[in-house]
Amino acid sequence: MTILVTGARGNVGRRVLDRLHTAGHTLRASGRTPGELSVPAGVDTVRLDLNEPDTFDAALDGVEKVFLYAESEGAKDLFAAAAGAGVRHVVLLSSSTVGGPDAETDALALLHAAVEDALAESSLPGTVLRPGAFDSNAFGWSDAIRRGQPVELPYTHAHTAPIHEGDIADVAAAALADETLVGRTLTLSGPQSLTFREQLGILGELLGREIPVRELTRDQAVEQMGRFVPAPILASLLGQWAAGVGRPAATPDTVERITGRPARTFRQWAGENLGAFAAQD
Protein backbone atom coordinates (compact mmCIF):
# COMPACT_ATOMS: atom_id res chain seq x y z
CA MET A 1 0.00 0.00 0.00
CA THR A 2 1.42 3.37 -1.07
CA ILE A 3 0.46 6.60 0.71
CA LEU A 4 0.83 9.87 -1.19
CA VAL A 5 1.79 12.85 0.96
CA THR A 6 1.17 16.18 -0.74
CA GLY A 7 2.71 19.43 0.44
CA ALA A 8 5.74 17.50 1.65
CA ARG A 9 7.79 20.71 1.99
CA GLY A 10 5.32 22.21 4.45
CA ASN A 11 5.46 22.24 8.24
CA VAL A 12 2.71 19.64 8.50
CA GLY A 13 3.33 17.59 5.36
CA ARG A 14 6.97 16.94 6.16
CA ARG A 15 6.08 15.77 9.65
CA VAL A 16 3.38 13.47 8.30
CA LEU A 17 5.95 12.00 5.93
CA ASP A 18 8.44 11.44 8.75
CA ARG A 19 5.88 9.74 11.01
CA LEU A 20 4.61 7.43 8.30
CA HIS A 21 8.17 6.58 7.26
CA THR A 22 9.08 5.71 10.85
CA ALA A 23 6.02 3.44 10.98
CA GLY A 24 7.26 1.57 7.92
CA HIS A 25 4.72 2.66 5.31
CA THR A 26 5.48 2.79 1.60
CA LEU A 27 5.39 6.47 0.69
CA ARG A 28 5.41 8.90 -2.19
CA ALA A 29 6.00 12.61 -1.61
CA SER A 30 4.73 15.20 -4.05
CA GLY A 31 5.36 18.83 -4.79
CA ARG A 32 5.44 21.28 -7.68
CA THR A 33 9.24 20.93 -7.74
CA PRO A 34 9.98 17.42 -6.46
CA GLY A 35 13.72 17.87 -6.92
CA GLU A 36 13.66 20.34 -4.05
CA LEU A 37 11.97 17.95 -1.63
CA SER A 38 14.04 16.64 1.26
CA VAL A 39 12.62 13.23 2.08
CA PRO A 40 13.69 10.19 4.12
CA ALA A 41 15.73 7.53 2.35
CA GLY A 42 13.64 5.25 0.19
CA VAL A 43 10.74 7.67 -0.30
CA ASP A 44 9.78 8.30 -3.93
CA THR A 45 9.11 11.85 -5.09
CA VAL A 46 6.80 12.97 -7.86
CA ARG A 47 5.58 16.20 -9.38
CA LEU A 48 2.00 17.16 -8.55
CA ASP A 49 0.45 20.52 -9.36
CA LEU A 50 -3.28 20.94 -8.81
CA ASN A 51 -3.36 23.48 -11.62
CA GLU A 52 -1.94 20.90 -14.03
CA PRO A 53 -4.19 17.82 -14.27
CA ASP A 54 -1.67 16.05 -16.48
CA THR A 55 0.48 15.59 -13.35
CA PHE A 56 -2.24 13.64 -11.52
CA ASP A 57 -1.94 10.18 -13.06
CA ALA A 58 1.75 9.62 -12.30
CA ALA A 59 1.34 10.96 -8.77
CA LEU A 60 -1.65 8.70 -8.05
CA ASP A 61 -0.48 5.53 -9.76
CA GLY A 62 -0.67 2.67 -7.26
CA VAL A 63 -1.71 4.97 -4.40
CA GLU A 64 -4.35 3.80 -1.92
CA LYS A 65 -4.31 6.68 0.57
CA VAL A 66 -3.61 10.41 0.30
CA PHE A 67 -2.72 13.15 2.77
CA LEU A 68 -3.84 16.35 1.11
CA TYR A 69 -3.52 20.03 1.74
CA ALA A 70 -5.14 21.79 -1.17
CA GLU A 71 -6.72 24.99 -2.32
CA SER A 72 -10.02 24.82 -4.13
CA GLU A 73 -8.55 25.15 -7.62
CA GLY A 74 -8.11 21.72 -9.11
CA ALA A 75 -9.52 19.86 -6.11
CA LYS A 76 -12.53 18.38 -7.94
CA ASP A 77 -10.35 17.14 -10.79
CA LEU A 78 -7.84 15.67 -8.36
CA PHE A 79 -10.55 13.81 -6.45
CA ALA A 80 -11.99 12.45 -9.69
CA ALA A 81 -8.54 11.25 -10.75
CA ALA A 82 -7.93 9.75 -7.31
CA ALA A 83 -11.20 7.82 -7.43
CA GLY A 84 -10.33 6.53 -10.87
CA ALA A 85 -6.88 5.46 -9.66
CA GLY A 86 -8.36 3.37 -6.86
CA VAL A 87 -7.59 5.63 -3.91
CA ARG A 88 -9.68 4.50 -0.95
CA HIS A 89 -9.02 7.14 1.72
CA VAL A 90 -8.15 10.85 1.70
CA VAL A 91 -7.08 12.70 4.84
CA LEU A 92 -7.71 16.37 4.14
CA LEU A 93 -6.04 19.19 6.06
CA SER A 94 -8.67 21.91 6.28
CA SER A 95 -9.37 24.66 8.83
CA SER A 96 -11.51 25.17 11.92
CA THR A 97 -12.88 28.33 10.29
CA VAL A 98 -15.16 26.04 8.26
CA GLY A 99 -17.05 25.26 11.45
CA GLY A 100 -16.90 28.83 12.76
CA PRO A 101 -19.78 31.26 13.28
CA ASP A 102 -18.92 33.26 10.15
CA ALA A 103 -18.27 30.29 7.88
CA GLU A 104 -20.70 31.50 5.21
CA THR A 105 -18.89 34.82 4.74
CA ASP A 106 -15.35 34.31 6.04
CA ALA A 107 -12.85 34.16 3.15
CA LEU A 108 -10.60 31.56 4.78
CA ALA A 109 -13.58 29.39 5.66
CA LEU A 110 -14.96 29.58 2.14
CA LEU A 111 -11.62 28.56 0.61
CA HIS A 112 -11.36 25.48 2.80
CA ALA A 113 -15.06 24.66 2.60
CA ALA A 114 -14.83 24.48 -1.18
CA VAL A 115 -12.27 21.67 -0.90
CA GLU A 116 -14.27 19.89 1.81
CA ASP A 117 -17.35 20.10 -0.40
CA ALA A 118 -15.45 18.74 -3.38
CA LEU A 119 -14.32 15.77 -1.29
CA ALA A 120 -17.84 15.17 0.04
CA GLU A 121 -19.26 15.26 -3.48
CA SER A 122 -16.70 12.75 -4.73
CA SER A 123 -16.94 9.01 -4.21
CA LEU A 124 -13.84 9.02 -1.99
CA PRO A 125 -13.93 8.11 1.71
CA GLY A 126 -12.34 10.91 3.67
CA THR A 127 -11.25 12.21 7.04
CA VAL A 128 -11.19 15.99 7.49
CA LEU A 129 -8.81 17.68 9.92
CA ARG A 130 -9.78 21.18 11.05
CA PRO A 131 -7.00 22.79 13.07
CA GLY A 132 -7.17 26.36 14.26
CA ALA A 133 -4.20 28.68 14.74
CA PHE A 134 -0.75 27.12 14.47
CA ASP A 135 1.99 27.59 17.07
CA SER A 136 4.29 28.47 14.18
CA ASN A 137 2.29 31.63 13.50
CA ALA A 138 4.52 33.08 16.22
CA PHE A 139 7.42 33.03 13.76
CA GLY A 140 5.84 36.19 12.39
CA TRP A 141 7.05 37.96 15.52
CA SER A 142 10.59 36.60 15.38
CA ASP A 143 12.26 39.42 13.49
CA ALA A 144 11.04 42.11 15.90
CA ILE A 145 11.90 39.96 18.93
CA ARG A 146 15.42 39.24 17.67
CA ARG A 147 16.01 42.94 17.11
CA GLY A 148 14.58 43.89 20.50
CA GLN A 149 11.86 45.94 18.84
CA PRO A 150 8.20 46.02 19.88
CA VAL A 151 5.95 43.36 18.40
CA GLU A 152 3.17 45.28 16.67
CA LEU A 153 -0.23 43.61 16.74
CA PRO A 154 -3.93 44.42 16.72
CA TYR A 155 -6.23 42.77 19.25
CA THR A 156 -3.39 41.72 21.54
CA HIS A 157 -5.91 40.34 24.05
CA ALA A 158 -7.50 38.04 21.47
CA HIS A 159 -7.60 34.38 22.47
CA THR A 160 -6.54 31.48 20.26
CA ALA A 161 -5.68 27.88 21.10
CA PRO A 162 -2.61 27.40 18.89
CA ILE A 163 -1.65 23.87 17.94
CA HIS A 164 1.77 22.31 17.43
CA GLU A 165 2.24 21.16 13.84
CA GLY A 166 3.57 17.89 15.23
CA ASP A 167 0.19 17.19 16.80
CA ILE A 168 -1.58 17.77 13.49
CA ALA A 169 0.87 15.38 11.85
CA ASP A 170 0.35 12.77 14.57
CA VAL A 171 -3.42 12.89 14.08
CA ALA A 172 -3.04 12.77 10.30
CA ALA A 173 -0.77 9.73 10.50
CA ALA A 174 -3.20 8.04 12.88
CA ALA A 175 -6.11 8.78 10.55
CA LEU A 176 -4.25 7.26 7.60
CA ALA A 177 -3.59 4.11 9.62
CA ASP A 178 -6.96 3.81 11.40
CA GLU A 179 -9.95 2.90 9.26
CA THR A 180 -12.33 3.81 12.10
CA LEU A 181 -11.59 7.50 11.46
CA VAL A 182 -12.90 7.36 7.89
CA GLY A 183 -15.86 9.69 7.52
CA ARG A 184 -14.93 11.78 10.55
CA THR A 185 -14.37 15.53 10.78
CA LEU A 186 -11.89 16.27 13.56
CA THR A 187 -11.51 19.74 15.07
CA LEU A 188 -7.99 20.19 16.43
CA SER A 189 -6.47 22.70 18.83
CA GLY A 190 -3.71 23.16 21.31
CA PRO A 191 -4.41 22.42 24.98
CA GLN A 192 -4.58 26.05 26.15
CA SER A 193 -6.46 29.20 25.24
CA LEU A 194 -3.85 31.97 25.15
CA THR A 195 -3.98 35.62 24.19
CA PHE A 196 -1.27 36.99 21.94
CA ARG A 197 0.17 38.82 24.95
CA GLU A 198 0.28 35.55 26.90
CA GLN A 199 2.11 33.82 24.06
CA LEU A 200 4.61 36.66 23.93
CA GLY A 201 4.94 36.45 27.71
CA ILE A 202 5.89 32.77 27.43
CA LEU A 203 8.49 33.56 24.79
CA GLY A 204 9.83 36.34 27.00
CA GLU A 205 10.11 34.02 30.01
CA LEU A 206 12.09 31.49 27.99
CA LEU A 207 14.32 34.19 26.52
CA GLY A 208 14.86 35.78 29.92
CA ARG A 209 13.72 39.23 28.83
CA GLU A 210 10.52 41.18 28.46
CA ILE A 211 9.18 41.48 24.93
CA PRO A 212 7.68 44.92 24.28
CA VAL A 213 4.29 45.00 22.59
CA ARG A 214 2.67 47.83 20.66
CA GLU A 215 -1.05 47.47 20.04
CA LEU A 216 -2.19 48.55 16.59
CA THR A 217 -5.60 49.88 15.71
CA ARG A 218 -7.52 47.93 13.10
CA ASP A 219 -6.75 50.60 10.50
CA GLN A 220 -3.05 50.47 11.32
CA ALA A 221 -3.11 46.69 11.03
CA VAL A 222 -4.81 46.90 7.64
CA GLU A 223 -2.16 49.35 6.45
CA GLN A 224 0.77 47.27 7.68
CA MET A 225 -0.45 43.73 7.04
CA GLY A 226 -2.21 44.62 3.82
CA ARG A 227 1.18 44.95 2.15
CA PHE A 228 1.63 41.18 2.16
CA VAL A 229 -1.75 39.61 3.08
CA PRO A 230 -4.59 39.59 0.50
CA ALA A 231 -7.47 41.80 1.60
CA PRO A 232 -10.11 39.02 1.99
CA ILE A 233 -7.74 36.88 4.07
CA LEU A 234 -6.74 39.86 6.19
CA ALA A 235 -10.39 40.70 6.83
CA SER A 236 -10.91 37.09 7.93
CA LEU A 237 -7.98 37.17 10.35
CA LEU A 238 -8.92 40.52 11.85
CA GLY A 239 -12.51 39.39 12.26
CA GLN A 240 -11.44 36.23 14.08
CA TRP A 241 -9.08 38.14 16.37
CA ALA A 242 -11.66 40.80 17.16
CA ALA A 243 -14.17 38.09 18.07
CA GLY A 244 -11.58 36.44 20.32
CA VAL A 245 -10.98 39.43 22.58
CA GLY A 246 -12.11 38.46 26.07
CA ARG A 247 -13.45 35.14 24.80
CA PRO A 248 -11.34 32.05 25.56
CA ALA A 249 -10.92 29.72 22.62
CA ALA A 250 -12.30 26.19 22.66
CA THR A 251 -9.77 23.46 23.44
CA PRO A 252 -11.25 20.12 22.35
CA ASP A 253 -9.28 17.07 23.48
CA THR A 254 -9.19 15.55 20.00
CA VAL A 255 -5.40 15.23 19.86
CA GLU A 256 -5.28 13.30 23.13
CA ARG A 257 -8.21 11.06 22.18
CA ILE A 258 -6.65 10.13 18.85
CA THR A 259 -2.98 9.88 19.84
CA GLY A 260 -3.32 8.72 23.45
CA ARG A 261 -1.17 11.54 24.83
CA PRO A 262 -1.77 15.19 25.74
CA ALA A 263 -1.41 17.82 23.05
CA ARG A 264 1.86 19.74 23.11
CA THR A 265 1.74 23.17 24.74
CA PHE A 266 2.78 26.47 23.20
CA ARG A 267 5.57 26.57 25.78
CA GLN A 268 6.90 23.27 24.41
CA TRP A 269 6.83 24.62 20.87
CA ALA A 270 8.53 27.85 21.94
CA GLY A 271 11.28 25.91 23.71
CA GLU A 272 11.89 23.81 20.61
CA ASN A 273 12.16 26.90 18.41
CA LEU A 274 13.72 29.42 20.76
CA GLY A 275 16.73 29.96 18.52
CA ALA A 276 14.52 31.71 15.99
CA PHE A 277 13.75 34.40 18.58
CA ALA A 278 17.19 34.79 20.18
CA ALA A 279 18.72 38.28 20.13
CA GLN A 280 21.07 39.09 17.28
CA ASP A 281 24.74 39.62 18.16
mmCIF file of C-alpha atoms in Angstrom:
data_model
loop_
_atom_site.group_PDB
_atom_site.id
_atom_site.type_symbol
_atom_site.label_atom_id
_atom_site.label_comp_id
_atom_site.label_asym_id
_atom_site.label_seq_id
_atom_site.Cartn_x
_atom_site.Cartn_y
_atom_site.Cartn_z
ATOM 1 C CA MET A 1 0.000 0.000 0.000
ATOM 2 C CA THR A 2 1.417 3.366 -1.068
ATOM 3 C CA ILE A 3 0.459 6.596 0.709
ATOM 4 C CA LEU A 4 0.828 9.865 -1.193
ATOM 5 C CA VAL A 5 1.790 12.850 0.964
ATOM 6 C CA THR A 6 1.175 16.184 -0.744
ATOM 7 C CA GLY A 7 2.708 19.431 0.444
ATOM 8 C CA ALA A 8 5.742 17.504 1.646
ATOM 9 C CA ARG A 9 7.786 20.707 1.995
ATOM 10 C CA GLY A 10 5.320 22.212 4.452
ATOM 11 C CA ASN A 11 5.461 22.237 8.238
ATOM 12 C CA VAL A 12 2.714 19.638 8.498
ATOM 13 C CA GLY A 13 3.327 17.593 5.359
ATOM 14 C CA ARG A 14 6.975 16.937 6.155
ATOM 15 C CA ARG A 15 6.076 15.771 9.652
ATOM 16 C CA VAL A 16 3.378 13.470 8.297
ATOM 17 C CA LEU A 17 5.955 12.005 5.932
ATOM 18 C CA ASP A 18 8.438 11.441 8.751
ATOM 19 C CA ARG A 19 5.882 9.740 11.008
ATOM 20 C CA LEU A 20 4.614 7.428 8.304
ATOM 21 C CA HIS A 21 8.171 6.576 7.262
ATOM 22 C CA THR A 22 9.076 5.709 10.847
ATOM 23 C CA ALA A 23 6.021 3.444 10.982
ATOM 24 C CA GLY A 24 7.259 1.569 7.925
ATOM 25 C CA HIS A 25 4.718 2.659 5.310
ATOM 26 C CA THR A 26 5.476 2.791 1.597
ATOM 27 C CA LEU A 27 5.392 6.468 0.694
ATOM 28 C CA ARG A 28 5.410 8.897 -2.189
ATOM 29 C CA ALA A 29 6.000 12.607 -1.613
ATOM 30 C CA SER A 30 4.729 15.198 -4.054
ATOM 31 C CA GLY A 31 5.360 18.833 -4.789
ATOM 32 C CA ARG A 32 5.443 21.279 -7.675
ATOM 33 C CA THR A 33 9.243 20.932 -7.737
ATOM 34 C CA PRO A 34 9.985 17.424 -6.462
ATOM 35 C CA GLY A 35 13.719 17.874 -6.923
ATOM 36 C CA GLU A 36 13.662 20.344 -4.047
ATOM 37 C CA LEU A 37 11.974 17.953 -1.629
ATOM 38 C CA SER A 38 14.042 16.643 1.258
ATOM 39 C CA VAL A 39 12.623 13.226 2.082
ATOM 40 C CA PRO A 40 13.690 10.193 4.116
ATOM 41 C CA ALA A 41 15.728 7.529 2.355
ATOM 42 C CA GLY A 42 13.643 5.247 0.191
ATOM 43 C CA VAL A 43 10.744 7.671 -0.298
ATOM 44 C CA ASP A 44 9.783 8.298 -3.926
ATOM 45 C CA THR A 45 9.113 11.846 -5.092
ATOM 46 C CA VAL A 46 6.802 12.970 -7.857
ATOM 47 C CA ARG A 47 5.580 16.203 -9.380
ATOM 48 C CA LEU A 48 1.997 17.160 -8.554
ATOM 49 C CA ASP A 49 0.447 20.517 -9.361
ATOM 50 C CA LEU A 50 -3.284 20.941 -8.814
ATOM 51 C CA ASN A 51 -3.355 23.479 -11.621
ATOM 52 C CA GLU A 52 -1.937 20.897 -14.032
ATOM 53 C CA PRO A 53 -4.194 17.824 -14.267
ATOM 54 C CA ASP A 54 -1.673 16.050 -16.479
ATOM 55 C CA THR A 55 0.480 15.594 -13.348
ATOM 56 C CA PHE A 56 -2.237 13.641 -11.524
ATOM 57 C CA ASP A 57 -1.936 10.175 -13.058
ATOM 58 C CA ALA A 58 1.751 9.621 -12.299
ATOM 59 C CA ALA A 59 1.344 10.957 -8.772
ATOM 60 C CA LEU A 60 -1.646 8.705 -8.049
ATOM 61 C CA ASP A 61 -0.479 5.526 -9.762
ATOM 62 C CA GLY A 62 -0.666 2.665 -7.265
ATOM 63 C CA VAL A 63 -1.711 4.967 -4.404
ATOM 64 C CA GLU A 64 -4.348 3.801 -1.924
ATOM 65 C CA LYS A 65 -4.313 6.676 0.572
ATOM 66 C CA VAL A 66 -3.608 10.405 0.302
ATOM 67 C CA PHE A 67 -2.719 13.148 2.767
ATOM 68 C CA LEU A 68 -3.838 16.350 1.108
ATOM 69 C CA TYR A 69 -3.525 20.031 1.738
ATOM 70 C CA ALA A 70 -5.145 21.790 -1.171
ATOM 71 C CA GLU A 71 -6.724 24.993 -2.325
ATOM 72 C CA SER A 72 -10.024 24.825 -4.132
ATOM 73 C CA GLU A 73 -8.554 25.149 -7.621
ATOM 74 C CA GLY A 74 -8.106 21.722 -9.108
ATOM 75 C CA ALA A 75 -9.520 19.856 -6.106
ATOM 76 C CA LYS A 76 -12.528 18.383 -7.939
ATOM 77 C CA ASP A 77 -10.353 17.145 -10.787
ATOM 78 C CA LEU A 78 -7.839 15.671 -8.363
ATOM 79 C CA PHE A 79 -10.547 13.813 -6.450
ATOM 80 C CA ALA A 80 -11.989 12.450 -9.685
ATOM 81 C CA ALA A 81 -8.544 11.252 -10.748
ATOM 82 C CA ALA A 82 -7.934 9.746 -7.307
ATOM 83 C CA ALA A 83 -11.199 7.819 -7.427
ATOM 84 C CA GLY A 84 -10.327 6.527 -10.874
ATOM 85 C CA ALA A 85 -6.876 5.461 -9.657
ATOM 86 C CA GLY A 86 -8.364 3.368 -6.856
ATOM 87 C CA VAL A 87 -7.589 5.632 -3.909
ATOM 88 C CA ARG A 88 -9.676 4.501 -0.950
ATOM 89 C CA HIS A 89 -9.019 7.141 1.716
ATOM 90 C CA VAL A 90 -8.154 10.854 1.701
ATOM 91 C CA VAL A 91 -7.076 12.695 4.840
ATOM 92 C CA LEU A 92 -7.706 16.373 4.136
ATOM 93 C CA LEU A 93 -6.037 19.191 6.058
ATOM 94 C CA SER A 94 -8.674 21.912 6.279
ATOM 95 C CA SER A 95 -9.369 24.662 8.833
ATOM 96 C CA SER A 96 -11.506 25.168 11.920
ATOM 97 C CA THR A 97 -12.878 28.329 10.290
ATOM 98 C CA VAL A 98 -15.162 26.044 8.261
ATOM 99 C CA GLY A 99 -17.045 25.264 11.455
ATOM 100 C CA GLY A 100 -16.900 28.826 12.759
ATOM 101 C CA PRO A 101 -19.782 31.257 13.281
ATOM 102 C CA ASP A 102 -18.924 33.259 10.150
ATOM 103 C CA ALA A 103 -18.272 30.292 7.876
ATOM 104 C CA GLU A 104 -20.696 31.500 5.211
ATOM 105 C CA THR A 105 -18.888 34.820 4.736
ATOM 106 C CA ASP A 106 -15.348 34.308 6.041
ATOM 107 C CA ALA A 107 -12.851 34.161 3.147
ATOM 108 C CA LEU A 108 -10.605 31.562 4.782
ATOM 109 C CA ALA A 109 -13.579 29.389 5.664
ATOM 110 C CA LEU A 110 -14.956 29.580 2.139
ATOM 111 C CA LEU A 111 -11.622 28.560 0.606
ATOM 112 C CA HIS A 112 -11.357 25.483 2.800
ATOM 113 C CA ALA A 113 -15.059 24.657 2.604
ATOM 114 C CA ALA A 114 -14.827 24.481 -1.179
ATOM 115 C CA VAL A 115 -12.268 21.670 -0.900
ATOM 116 C CA GLU A 116 -14.272 19.887 1.805
ATOM 117 C CA ASP A 117 -17.353 20.102 -0.398
ATOM 118 C CA ALA A 118 -15.451 18.737 -3.379
ATOM 119 C CA LEU A 119 -14.315 15.767 -1.286
ATOM 120 C CA ALA A 120 -17.836 15.172 0.045
ATOM 121 C CA GLU A 121 -19.258 15.263 -3.482
ATOM 122 C CA SER A 122 -16.704 12.751 -4.734
ATOM 123 C CA SER A 123 -16.941 9.010 -4.208
ATOM 124 C CA LEU A 124 -13.844 9.022 -1.991
ATOM 125 C CA PRO A 125 -13.934 8.108 1.705
ATOM 126 C CA GLY A 126 -12.338 10.910 3.671
ATOM 127 C CA THR A 127 -11.249 12.214 7.035
ATOM 128 C CA VAL A 128 -11.194 15.986 7.492
ATOM 129 C CA LEU A 129 -8.810 17.677 9.924
ATOM 130 C CA ARG A 130 -9.785 21.179 11.051
ATOM 131 C CA PRO A 131 -6.995 22.790 13.072
ATOM 132 C CA GLY A 132 -7.173 26.363 14.261
ATOM 133 C CA ALA A 133 -4.202 28.680 14.735
ATOM 134 C CA PHE A 134 -0.746 27.116 14.468
ATOM 135 C CA ASP A 135 1.990 27.590 17.069
ATOM 136 C CA SER A 136 4.285 28.470 14.178
ATOM 137 C CA ASN A 137 2.285 31.628 13.496
ATOM 138 C CA ALA A 138 4.520 33.081 16.217
ATOM 139 C CA PHE A 139 7.418 33.030 13.757
ATOM 140 C CA GLY A 140 5.836 36.194 12.385
ATOM 141 C CA TRP A 141 7.051 37.963 15.518
ATOM 142 C CA SER A 142 10.586 36.596 15.382
ATOM 143 C CA ASP A 143 12.258 39.424 13.491
ATOM 144 C CA ALA A 144 11.042 42.112 15.899
ATOM 145 C CA ILE A 145 11.900 39.961 18.926
ATOM 146 C CA ARG A 146 15.421 39.235 17.666
ATOM 147 C CA ARG A 147 16.006 42.943 17.111
ATOM 148 C CA GLY A 148 14.583 43.887 20.501
ATOM 149 C CA GLN A 149 11.856 45.936 18.840
ATOM 150 C CA PRO A 150 8.196 46.022 19.877
ATOM 151 C CA VAL A 151 5.946 43.361 18.401
ATOM 152 C CA GLU A 152 3.170 45.284 16.668
ATOM 153 C CA LEU A 153 -0.229 43.606 16.737
ATOM 154 C CA PRO A 154 -3.930 44.419 16.723
ATOM 155 C CA TYR A 155 -6.229 42.774 19.245
ATOM 156 C CA THR A 156 -3.389 41.715 21.541
ATOM 157 C CA HIS A 157 -5.907 40.340 24.054
ATOM 158 C CA ALA A 158 -7.503 38.042 21.470
ATOM 159 C CA HIS A 159 -7.596 34.380 22.466
ATOM 160 C CA THR A 160 -6.540 31.481 20.261
ATOM 161 C CA ALA A 161 -5.678 27.876 21.101
ATOM 162 C CA PRO A 162 -2.614 27.395 18.885
ATOM 163 C CA ILE A 163 -1.649 23.869 17.944
ATOM 164 C CA HIS A 164 1.768 22.308 17.433
ATOM 165 C CA GLU A 165 2.237 21.155 13.836
ATOM 166 C CA GLY A 166 3.570 17.887 15.227
ATOM 167 C CA ASP A 167 0.189 17.190 16.796
ATOM 168 C CA ILE A 168 -1.578 17.766 13.490
ATOM 169 C CA ALA A 169 0.865 15.377 11.847
ATOM 170 C CA ASP A 170 0.345 12.771 14.565
ATOM 171 C CA VAL A 171 -3.424 12.886 14.083
ATOM 172 C CA ALA A 172 -3.044 12.768 10.296
ATOM 173 C CA ALA A 173 -0.765 9.731 10.505
ATOM 174 C CA ALA A 174 -3.204 8.040 12.879
ATOM 175 C CA ALA A 175 -6.108 8.779 10.551
ATOM 176 C CA LEU A 176 -4.251 7.265 7.603
ATOM 177 C CA ALA A 177 -3.594 4.108 9.618
ATOM 178 C CA ASP A 178 -6.959 3.815 11.401
ATOM 179 C CA GLU A 179 -9.947 2.897 9.263
ATOM 180 C CA THR A 180 -12.326 3.811 12.099
ATOM 181 C CA LEU A 181 -11.592 7.498 11.457
ATOM 182 C CA VAL A 182 -12.896 7.363 7.890
ATOM 183 C CA GLY A 183 -15.860 9.690 7.517
ATOM 184 C CA ARG A 184 -14.929 11.775 10.550
ATOM 185 C CA THR A 185 -14.373 15.529 10.778
ATOM 186 C CA LEU A 186 -11.890 16.267 13.564
ATOM 187 C CA THR A 187 -11.509 19.739 15.066
ATOM 188 C CA LEU A 188 -7.987 20.185 16.427
ATOM 189 C CA SER A 189 -6.474 22.702 18.830
ATOM 190 C CA GLY A 190 -3.709 23.159 21.307
ATOM 191 C CA PRO A 191 -4.409 22.416 24.984
ATOM 192 C CA GLN A 192 -4.583 26.054 26.151
ATOM 193 C CA SER A 193 -6.457 29.196 25.238
ATOM 194 C CA LEU A 194 -3.854 31.966 25.148
ATOM 195 C CA THR A 195 -3.980 35.616 24.188
ATOM 196 C CA PHE A 196 -1.265 36.990 21.938
ATOM 197 C CA ARG A 197 0.166 38.817 24.950
ATOM 198 C CA GLU A 198 0.284 35.554 26.897
ATOM 199 C CA GLN A 199 2.106 33.824 24.056
ATOM 200 C CA LEU A 200 4.613 36.661 23.934
ATOM 201 C CA GLY A 201 4.942 36.446 27.709
ATOM 202 C CA ILE A 202 5.890 32.768 27.434
ATOM 203 C CA LEU A 203 8.489 33.560 24.791
ATOM 204 C CA GLY A 204 9.832 36.343 27.001
ATOM 205 C CA GLU A 205 10.114 34.019 30.005
ATOM 206 C CA LEU A 206 12.085 31.486 27.989
ATOM 207 C CA LEU A 207 14.319 34.185 26.522
ATOM 208 C CA GLY A 208 14.863 35.781 29.919
ATOM 209 C CA ARG A 209 13.724 39.234 28.834
ATOM 210 C CA GLU A 210 10.519 41.182 28.455
ATOM 211 C CA ILE A 211 9.182 41.483 24.934
ATOM 212 C CA PRO A 212 7.685 44.924 24.284
ATOM 213 C CA VAL A 213 4.288 44.998 22.587
ATOM 214 C CA ARG A 214 2.673 47.834 20.655
ATOM 215 C CA GLU A 215 -1.052 47.471 20.037
ATOM 216 C CA LEU A 216 -2.194 48.548 16.593
ATOM 217 C CA THR A 217 -5.602 49.881 15.711
ATOM 218 C CA ARG A 218 -7.516 47.935 13.096
ATOM 219 C CA ASP A 219 -6.748 50.604 10.498
ATOM 220 C CA GLN A 220 -3.045 50.467 11.317
ATOM 221 C CA ALA A 221 -3.109 46.686 11.026
ATOM 222 C CA VAL A 222 -4.809 46.896 7.636
ATOM 223 C CA GLU A 223 -2.165 49.355 6.446
ATOM 224 C CA GLN A 224 0.773 47.268 7.684
ATOM 225 C CA MET A 225 -0.446 43.726 7.040
ATOM 226 C CA GLY A 226 -2.213 44.624 3.816
ATOM 227 C CA ARG A 227 1.183 44.945 2.145
ATOM 228 C CA PHE A 228 1.629 41.177 2.161
ATOM 229 C CA VAL A 229 -1.747 39.614 3.078
ATOM 230 C CA PRO A 230 -4.590 39.589 0.500
ATOM 231 C CA ALA A 231 -7.473 41.797 1.603
ATOM 232 C CA PRO A 232 -10.106 39.017 1.992
ATOM 233 C CA ILE A 233 -7.738 36.884 4.072
ATOM 234 C CA LEU A 234 -6.736 39.863 6.194
ATOM 235 C CA ALA A 235 -10.386 40.695 6.833
ATOM 236 C CA SER A 236 -10.911 37.095 7.933
ATOM 237 C CA LEU A 237 -7.976 37.172 10.349
ATOM 238 C CA LEU A 238 -8.920 40.520 11.851
ATOM 239 C CA GLY A 239 -12.512 39.386 12.264
ATOM 240 C CA GLN A 240 -11.437 36.233 14.082
ATOM 241 C CA TRP A 241 -9.079 38.140 16.370
ATOM 242 C CA ALA A 242 -11.662 40.803 17.162
ATOM 243 C CA ALA A 243 -14.168 38.087 18.071
ATOM 244 C CA GLY A 244 -11.580 36.435 20.322
ATOM 245 C CA VAL A 245 -10.983 39.430 22.578
ATOM 246 C CA GLY A 246 -12.111 38.460 26.073
ATOM 247 C CA ARG A 247 -13.453 35.143 24.803
ATOM 248 C CA PRO A 248 -11.340 32.051 25.564
ATOM 249 C CA ALA A 249 -10.923 29.717 22.616
ATOM 250 C CA ALA A 250 -12.304 26.191 22.658
ATOM 251 C CA THR A 251 -9.771 23.465 23.438
ATOM 252 C CA PRO A 252 -11.250 20.122 22.351
ATOM 253 C CA ASP A 253 -9.278 17.075 23.479
ATOM 254 C CA THR A 254 -9.185 15.549 20.000
ATOM 255 C CA VAL A 255 -5.395 15.234 19.857
ATOM 256 C CA GLU A 256 -5.285 13.298 23.128
ATOM 257 C CA ARG A 257 -8.209 11.057 22.183
ATOM 258 C CA ILE A 258 -6.646 10.127 18.849
ATOM 259 C CA THR A 259 -2.979 9.883 19.839
ATOM 260 C CA GLY A 260 -3.322 8.724 23.448
ATOM 261 C CA ARG A 261 -1.166 11.538 24.830
ATOM 262 C CA PRO A 262 -1.771 15.194 25.736
ATOM 263 C CA ALA A 263 -1.414 17.821 23.054
ATOM 264 C CA ARG A 264 1.856 19.742 23.108
ATOM 265 C CA THR A 265 1.741 23.171 24.739
ATOM 266 C CA PHE A 266 2.779 26.465 23.203
ATOM 267 C CA ARG A 267 5.574 26.565 25.777
ATOM 268 C CA GLN A 268 6.900 23.273 24.413
ATOM 269 C CA TRP A 269 6.826 24.617 20.874
ATOM 270 C CA ALA A 270 8.532 27.846 21.941
ATOM 271 C CA GLY A 271 11.276 25.907 23.710
ATOM 272 C CA GLU A 272 11.886 23.807 20.608
ATOM 273 C CA ASN A 273 12.163 26.895 18.410
ATOM 274 C CA LEU A 274 13.723 29.425 20.765
ATOM 275 C CA GLY A 275 16.735 29.960 18.522
ATOM 276 C CA ALA A 276 14.517 31.705 15.985
ATOM 277 C CA PHE A 277 13.753 34.395 18.585
ATOM 278 C CA ALA A 278 17.190 34.794 20.182
ATOM 279 C CA ALA A 279 18.716 38.278 20.125
ATOM 280 C CA GLN A 280 21.071 39.087 17.280
ATOM 281 C CA ASP A 281 24.739 39.617 18.161
#
